[in-house]
Coordinates of C-alpha atoms and ligand atoms in Angstrom, one line a residue:
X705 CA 47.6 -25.3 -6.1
X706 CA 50.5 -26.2 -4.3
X707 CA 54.4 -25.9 -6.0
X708 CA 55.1 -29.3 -6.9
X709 CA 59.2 -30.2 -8.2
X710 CA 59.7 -33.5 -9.4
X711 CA 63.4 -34.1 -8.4
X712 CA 65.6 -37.3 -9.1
X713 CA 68.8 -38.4 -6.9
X714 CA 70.8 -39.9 -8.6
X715 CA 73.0 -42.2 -7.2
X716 CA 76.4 -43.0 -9.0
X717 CA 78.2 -46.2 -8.7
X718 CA 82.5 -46.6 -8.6
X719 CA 84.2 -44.2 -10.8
X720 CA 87.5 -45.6 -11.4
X721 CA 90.8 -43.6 -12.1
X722 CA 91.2 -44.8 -15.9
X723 CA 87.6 -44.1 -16.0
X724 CA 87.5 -41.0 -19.1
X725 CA 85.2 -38.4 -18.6
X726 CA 83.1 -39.0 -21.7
X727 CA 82.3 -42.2 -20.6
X728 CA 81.2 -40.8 -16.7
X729 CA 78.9 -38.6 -18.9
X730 CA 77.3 -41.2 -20.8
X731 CA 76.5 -42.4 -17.9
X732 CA 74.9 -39.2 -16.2
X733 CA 73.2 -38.7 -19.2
X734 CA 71.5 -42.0 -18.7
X735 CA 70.4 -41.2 -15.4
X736 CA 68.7 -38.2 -17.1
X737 CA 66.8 -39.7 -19.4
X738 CA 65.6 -42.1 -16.4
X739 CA 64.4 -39.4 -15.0
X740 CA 62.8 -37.7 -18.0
X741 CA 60.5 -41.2 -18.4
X742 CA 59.8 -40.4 -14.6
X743 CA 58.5 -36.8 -14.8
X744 CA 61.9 -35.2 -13.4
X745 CA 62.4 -31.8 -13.4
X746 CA 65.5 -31.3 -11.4
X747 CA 68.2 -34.2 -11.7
X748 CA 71.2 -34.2 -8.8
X749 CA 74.3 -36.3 -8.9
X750 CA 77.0 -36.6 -6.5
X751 CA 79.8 -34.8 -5.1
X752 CA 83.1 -34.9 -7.3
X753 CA 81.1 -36.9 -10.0
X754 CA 83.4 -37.2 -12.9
X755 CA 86.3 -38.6 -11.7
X756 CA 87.2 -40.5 -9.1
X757 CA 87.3 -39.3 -5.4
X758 CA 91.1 -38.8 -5.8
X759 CA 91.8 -37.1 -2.2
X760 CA 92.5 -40.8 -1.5
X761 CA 95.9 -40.8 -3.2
X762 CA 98.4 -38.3 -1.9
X763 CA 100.8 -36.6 -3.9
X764 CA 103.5 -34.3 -3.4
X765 CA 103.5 -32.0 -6.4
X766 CA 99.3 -30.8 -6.2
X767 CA 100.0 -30.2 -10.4
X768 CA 100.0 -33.8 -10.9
X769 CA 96.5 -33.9 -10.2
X770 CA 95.3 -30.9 -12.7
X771 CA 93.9 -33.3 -15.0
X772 CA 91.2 -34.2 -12.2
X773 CA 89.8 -30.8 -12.1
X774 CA 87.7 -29.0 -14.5
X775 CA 88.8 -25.0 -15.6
X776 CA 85.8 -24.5 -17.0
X777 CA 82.1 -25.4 -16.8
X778 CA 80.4 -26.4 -19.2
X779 CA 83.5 -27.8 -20.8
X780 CA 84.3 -30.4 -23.6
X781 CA 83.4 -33.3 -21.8
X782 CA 80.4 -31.8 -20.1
X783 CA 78.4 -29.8 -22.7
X784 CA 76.8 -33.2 -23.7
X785 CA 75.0 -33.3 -19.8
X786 CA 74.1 -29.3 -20.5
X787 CA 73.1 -29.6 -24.1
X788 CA 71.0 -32.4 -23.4
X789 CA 69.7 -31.3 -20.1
X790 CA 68.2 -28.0 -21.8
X791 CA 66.7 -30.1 -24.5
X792 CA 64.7 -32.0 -22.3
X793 CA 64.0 -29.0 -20.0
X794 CA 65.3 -30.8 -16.8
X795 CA 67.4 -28.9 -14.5
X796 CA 70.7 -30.2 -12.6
X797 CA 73.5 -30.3 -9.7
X798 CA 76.5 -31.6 -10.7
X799 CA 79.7 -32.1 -8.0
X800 CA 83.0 -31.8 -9.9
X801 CA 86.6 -30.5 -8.7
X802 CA 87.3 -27.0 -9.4
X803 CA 90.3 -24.9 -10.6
X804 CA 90.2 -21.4 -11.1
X805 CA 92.6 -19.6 -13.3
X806 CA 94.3 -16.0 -13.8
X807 CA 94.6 -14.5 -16.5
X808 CA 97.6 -16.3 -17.3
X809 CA 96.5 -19.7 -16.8
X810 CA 98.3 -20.1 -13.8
X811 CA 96.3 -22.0 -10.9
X812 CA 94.7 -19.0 -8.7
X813 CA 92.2 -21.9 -5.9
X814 CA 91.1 -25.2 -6.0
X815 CA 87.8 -26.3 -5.1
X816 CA 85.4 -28.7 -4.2
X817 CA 82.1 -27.6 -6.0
X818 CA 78.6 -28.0 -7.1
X819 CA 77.1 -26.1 -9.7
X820 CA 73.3 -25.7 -10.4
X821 CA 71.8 -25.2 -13.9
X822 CA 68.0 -24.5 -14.5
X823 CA 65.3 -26.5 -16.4
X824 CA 66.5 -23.2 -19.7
X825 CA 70.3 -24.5 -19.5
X826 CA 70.8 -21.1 -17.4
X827 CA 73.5 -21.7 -14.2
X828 CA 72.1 -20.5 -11.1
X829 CA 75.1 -20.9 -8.9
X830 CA 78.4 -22.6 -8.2
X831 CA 78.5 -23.5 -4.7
X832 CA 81.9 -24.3 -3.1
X833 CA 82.3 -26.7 -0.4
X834 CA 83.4 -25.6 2.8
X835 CA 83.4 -27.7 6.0
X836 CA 86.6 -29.9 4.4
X837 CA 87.5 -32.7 6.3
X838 CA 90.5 -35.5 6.8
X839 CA 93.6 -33.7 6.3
X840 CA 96.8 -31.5 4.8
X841 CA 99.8 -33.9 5.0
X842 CA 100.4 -37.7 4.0
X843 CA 99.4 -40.0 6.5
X844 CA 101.1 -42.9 5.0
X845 CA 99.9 -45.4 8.0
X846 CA 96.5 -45.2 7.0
X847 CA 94.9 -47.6 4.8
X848 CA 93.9 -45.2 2.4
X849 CA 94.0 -41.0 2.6
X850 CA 91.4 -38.8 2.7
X851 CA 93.8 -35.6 2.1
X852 CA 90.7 -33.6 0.5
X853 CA 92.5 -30.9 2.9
X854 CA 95.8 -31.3 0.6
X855 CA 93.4 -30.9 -2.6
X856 CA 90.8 -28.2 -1.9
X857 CA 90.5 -24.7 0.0
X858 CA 87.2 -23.9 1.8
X859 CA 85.1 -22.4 -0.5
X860 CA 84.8 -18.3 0.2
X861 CA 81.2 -17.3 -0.7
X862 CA 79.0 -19.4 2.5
X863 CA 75.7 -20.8 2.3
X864 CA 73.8 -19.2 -0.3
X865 CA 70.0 -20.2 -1.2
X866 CA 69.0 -19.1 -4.5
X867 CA 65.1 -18.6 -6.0
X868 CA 65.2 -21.4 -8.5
X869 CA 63.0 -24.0 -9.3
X870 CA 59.9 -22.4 -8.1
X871 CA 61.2 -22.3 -4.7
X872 CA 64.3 -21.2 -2.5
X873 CA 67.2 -23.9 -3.2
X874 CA 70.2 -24.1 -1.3
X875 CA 73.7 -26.1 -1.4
X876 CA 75.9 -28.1 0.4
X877 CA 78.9 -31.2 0.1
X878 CA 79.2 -33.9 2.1
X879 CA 80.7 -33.2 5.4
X880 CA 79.1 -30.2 5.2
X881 CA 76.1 -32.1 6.1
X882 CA 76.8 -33.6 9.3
X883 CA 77.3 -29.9 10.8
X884 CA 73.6 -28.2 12.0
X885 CA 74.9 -24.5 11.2
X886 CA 75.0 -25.4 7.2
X887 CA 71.3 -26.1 7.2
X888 CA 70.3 -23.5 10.0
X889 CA 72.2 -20.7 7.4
X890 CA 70.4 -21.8 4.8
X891 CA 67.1 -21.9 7.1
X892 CA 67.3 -18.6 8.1
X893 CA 67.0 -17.8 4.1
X894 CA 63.7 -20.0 4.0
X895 CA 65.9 -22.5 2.1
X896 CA 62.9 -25.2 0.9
X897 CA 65.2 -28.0 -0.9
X898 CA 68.8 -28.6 -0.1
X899 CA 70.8 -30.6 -2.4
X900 CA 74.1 -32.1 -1.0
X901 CA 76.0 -34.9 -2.8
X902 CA 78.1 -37.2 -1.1
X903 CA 81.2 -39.4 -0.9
X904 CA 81.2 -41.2 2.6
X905 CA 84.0 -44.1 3.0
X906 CA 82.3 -47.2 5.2
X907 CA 85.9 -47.0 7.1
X908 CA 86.2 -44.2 9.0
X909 CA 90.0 -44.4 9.6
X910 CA 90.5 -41.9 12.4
X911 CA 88.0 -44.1 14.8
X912 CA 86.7 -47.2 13.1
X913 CA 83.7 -47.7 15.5
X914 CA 81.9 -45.3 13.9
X915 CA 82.3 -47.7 10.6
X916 CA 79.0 -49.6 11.7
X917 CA 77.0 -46.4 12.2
X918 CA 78.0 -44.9 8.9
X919 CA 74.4 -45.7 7.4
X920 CA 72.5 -44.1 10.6
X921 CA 74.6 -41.3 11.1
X922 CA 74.1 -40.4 7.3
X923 CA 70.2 -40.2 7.6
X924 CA 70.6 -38.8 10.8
X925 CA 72.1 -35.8 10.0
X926 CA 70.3 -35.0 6.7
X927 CA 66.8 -35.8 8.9
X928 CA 67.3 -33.7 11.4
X929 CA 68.8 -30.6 9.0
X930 CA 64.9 -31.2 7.0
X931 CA 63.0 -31.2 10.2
X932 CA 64.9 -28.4 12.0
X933 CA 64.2 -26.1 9.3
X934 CA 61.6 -27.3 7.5
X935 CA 62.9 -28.4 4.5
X936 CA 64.0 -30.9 1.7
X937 CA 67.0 -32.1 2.0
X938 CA 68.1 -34.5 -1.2
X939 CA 71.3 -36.5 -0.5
X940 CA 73.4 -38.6 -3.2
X941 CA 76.1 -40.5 -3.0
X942 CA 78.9 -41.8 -4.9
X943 CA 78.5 -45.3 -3.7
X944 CA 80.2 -48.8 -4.0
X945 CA 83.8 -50.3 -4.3
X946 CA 85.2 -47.2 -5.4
X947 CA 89.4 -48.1 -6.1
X948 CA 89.3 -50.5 -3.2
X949 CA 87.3 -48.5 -1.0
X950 CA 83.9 -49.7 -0.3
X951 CA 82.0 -46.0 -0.7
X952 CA 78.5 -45.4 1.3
X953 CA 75.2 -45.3 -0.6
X954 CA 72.0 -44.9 0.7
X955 CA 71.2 -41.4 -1.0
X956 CA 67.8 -40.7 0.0
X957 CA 64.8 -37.6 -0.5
X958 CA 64.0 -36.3 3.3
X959 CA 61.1 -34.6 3.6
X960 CA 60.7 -31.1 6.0
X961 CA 59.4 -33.5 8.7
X962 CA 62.4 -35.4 8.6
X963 CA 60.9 -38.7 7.2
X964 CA 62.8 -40.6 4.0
X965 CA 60.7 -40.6 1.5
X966 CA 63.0 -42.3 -1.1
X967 CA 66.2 -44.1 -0.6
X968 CA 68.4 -46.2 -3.2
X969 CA 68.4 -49.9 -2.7
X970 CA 71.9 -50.4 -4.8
X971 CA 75.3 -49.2 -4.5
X972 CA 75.4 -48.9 -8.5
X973 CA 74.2 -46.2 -10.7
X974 CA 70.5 -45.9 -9.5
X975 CA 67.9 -43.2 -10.0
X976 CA 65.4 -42.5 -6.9
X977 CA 62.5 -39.9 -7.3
X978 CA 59.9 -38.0 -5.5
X979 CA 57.2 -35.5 -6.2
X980 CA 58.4 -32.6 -3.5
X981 CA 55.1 -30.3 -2.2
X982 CA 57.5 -27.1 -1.4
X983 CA 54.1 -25.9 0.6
X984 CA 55.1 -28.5 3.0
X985 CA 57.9 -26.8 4.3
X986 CA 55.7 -24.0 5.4
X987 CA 53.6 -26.5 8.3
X988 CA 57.3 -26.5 9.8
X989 CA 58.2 -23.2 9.5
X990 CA 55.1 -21.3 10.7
X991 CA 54.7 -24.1 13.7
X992 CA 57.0 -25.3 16.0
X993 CA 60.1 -24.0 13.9
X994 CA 58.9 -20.4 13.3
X995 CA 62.1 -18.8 13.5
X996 CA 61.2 -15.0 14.0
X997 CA 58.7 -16.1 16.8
X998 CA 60.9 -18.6 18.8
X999 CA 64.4 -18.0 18.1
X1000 CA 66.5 -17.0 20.5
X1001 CA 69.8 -15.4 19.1
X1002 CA 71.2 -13.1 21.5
X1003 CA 71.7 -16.9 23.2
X1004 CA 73.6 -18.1 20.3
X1005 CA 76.7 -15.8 20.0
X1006 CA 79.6 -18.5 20.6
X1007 CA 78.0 -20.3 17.7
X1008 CA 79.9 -17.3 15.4
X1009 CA 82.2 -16.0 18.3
X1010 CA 84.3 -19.2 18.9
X1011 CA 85.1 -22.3 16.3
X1012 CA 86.5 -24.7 19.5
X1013 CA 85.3 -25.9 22.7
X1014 CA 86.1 -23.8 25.7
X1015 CA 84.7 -25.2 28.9
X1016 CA 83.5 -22.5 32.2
X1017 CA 85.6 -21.9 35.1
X1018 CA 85.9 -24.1 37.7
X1019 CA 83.6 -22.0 40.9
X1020 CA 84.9 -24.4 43.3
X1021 CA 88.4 -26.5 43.7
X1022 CA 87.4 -29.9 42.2
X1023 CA 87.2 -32.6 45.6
X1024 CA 90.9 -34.2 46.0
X1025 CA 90.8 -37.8 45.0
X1026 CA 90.5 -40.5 48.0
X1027 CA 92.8 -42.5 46.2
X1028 CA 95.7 -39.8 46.8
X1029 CA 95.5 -39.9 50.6
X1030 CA 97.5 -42.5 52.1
Ligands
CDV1462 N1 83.8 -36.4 1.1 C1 83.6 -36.1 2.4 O1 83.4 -35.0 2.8 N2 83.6 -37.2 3.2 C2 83.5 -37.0 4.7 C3 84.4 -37.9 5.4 C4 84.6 -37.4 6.8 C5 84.1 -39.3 5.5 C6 82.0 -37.2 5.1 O2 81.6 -36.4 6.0 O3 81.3 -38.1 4.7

């Protein structure tokens, strides 16, 4: 008998700023009873799903944005998705901005996170994102922001994998995918499904050539995290003309050798599903990617040591230039 977990992506469409919560649930709620017609045992929507992805907007004054974080989970709004989830017995991971609290309701962080609940309603972990991207201050030459450095600290607790789900699950956001150290962490916990939702701008402002690779790079990235460490990886996006930017979608179900096995042919709501055989991982992690045979870490020390780029010493003088000598 191999393990066998039915898991769903899926995909949202725009959410729009007027957009209320209660009707962003209705919608996820939906996509879970898609799933339940489809065997699913573990649904997973996007990054920041229940509102839009306001890092886009600057403001000034970060309280003027409380409303689009959530102080609690479940919540008002929510316990419709939990309630209904348990019911059905289908587990979830739901992206969704974070404020934490002291104990006198003043705001303590600010988050980007993802929190898992099992198949029994139980939550198995809140993970918080941590490679945050774009940047702190208003860049008001830019078509639109992506100040999600403004919005959220790096989330303190590192990549975690959990035993849920009948195998070892781990969690990551977005950017946090295109960077080989978020799956090799988890990796190096025998992480065997990694669930990462998504919100991915076509435009990338800072050096728009990249615009026309935003599709590859996306599968590239989340392929070669499965296949290095012999995993799942299951990516979902937030996809579509999202407040006037046009959002990737393409969320997709990578198997440990790297191949898509689903991917979403819409940039609306859209549920995509595969029957994962966790027993697969193990062909990559006892071959070519067993770790405790053909690792090599005593090599890898900058990869904690340093965070920047510092090149060797020049041994000789570099030749003069040619050109120089008139
Ligand atoms: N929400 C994100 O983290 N978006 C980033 C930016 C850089 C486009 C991403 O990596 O997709």
């Amino acid at each position: 008998m191999t393990r066998q977990l039915t898991i769903g992506a899926a995909q949202l469409g725009p959410v729009n700023r007027s957009d209320e919560r209660g009707a962003v649930v209705e919608r996820l709620l939906a996509l879970l009873h898609q799933g339940e017609r489809r065997g699913v045992e573990l649904v997973v929507f996007p990054e920041l799903a229940l509102t839009t992805f306001f890092p886009r907007w600057y403001v000034d004054d970060l309280t003027e944005t409380d409303h689009f974080y959530e102080t609690e989970m479940p919540n008002a709004a929510t316990q419709p998705l939990f309630d209904e989830a348990r019911r059905l017995g289908i587990g979830f991971a739901l992206g969704f901005a974070e404020r934490t609290l002291d104990s006198t309701g003043a705001t303590t962080h600010r988050y980007n996170s993802q929190i898992l609940v099992e198949r029994d309603g139980s939550v198995v972990a809140t993970y918080r994102k941590m490679h945050i991207p774009g940047h702190a201050d208003h860049e008001p030459d830019r078509p639109f922001q992506h100040a999600e450095r403004h919005y959220f600290e790096p989330g303190p607790d590192g990549f975690g994998v959990w035993h849920a789900f009948g195998g070892l699950v781990g969690m990551a956001i977005c950017n946090d995918r295109r960077w080989p150290e978020t799956y090799r962490v988890m990796g190096l916990q025998g992480v065997e499904v990694v669930l990462i939702g998504y919100t991915t701008p076509i435009h990338y402002v800072p050096d728009p050539s990249q615009d026309a690779l935003a599709g590859f790079h996306n599968r590239l990235v989340m392929s070669s995290g499965a296949y290095q460490n012999g995993t799942w990886v299951v990516g979902v996006a937030k996809a579509g003309p999202e407040e006037g930017v046009e959002l990737l979608g393409q969320s997709s179900i990578i198997a440990p050798s790297g191949e898509v096995v689903a991917q979403t042919l819409t940039t609306r709501d859209e549920l995509i599903t595969a029957t994962c055989d966790l027993d697969w991982c193990a062909r990559y992690k006892q071959t070519l990617f067993d770790f405790d045979r053909y690792r090599l870490p005593e090599h890898y020390t900058r990869i904690t040591a340093q965070r920047g780029v510092i090149e060797p010493p020049r041994l000789t003088e570099p030749p003069s230039d040619p050109r120089g000598q008139q």
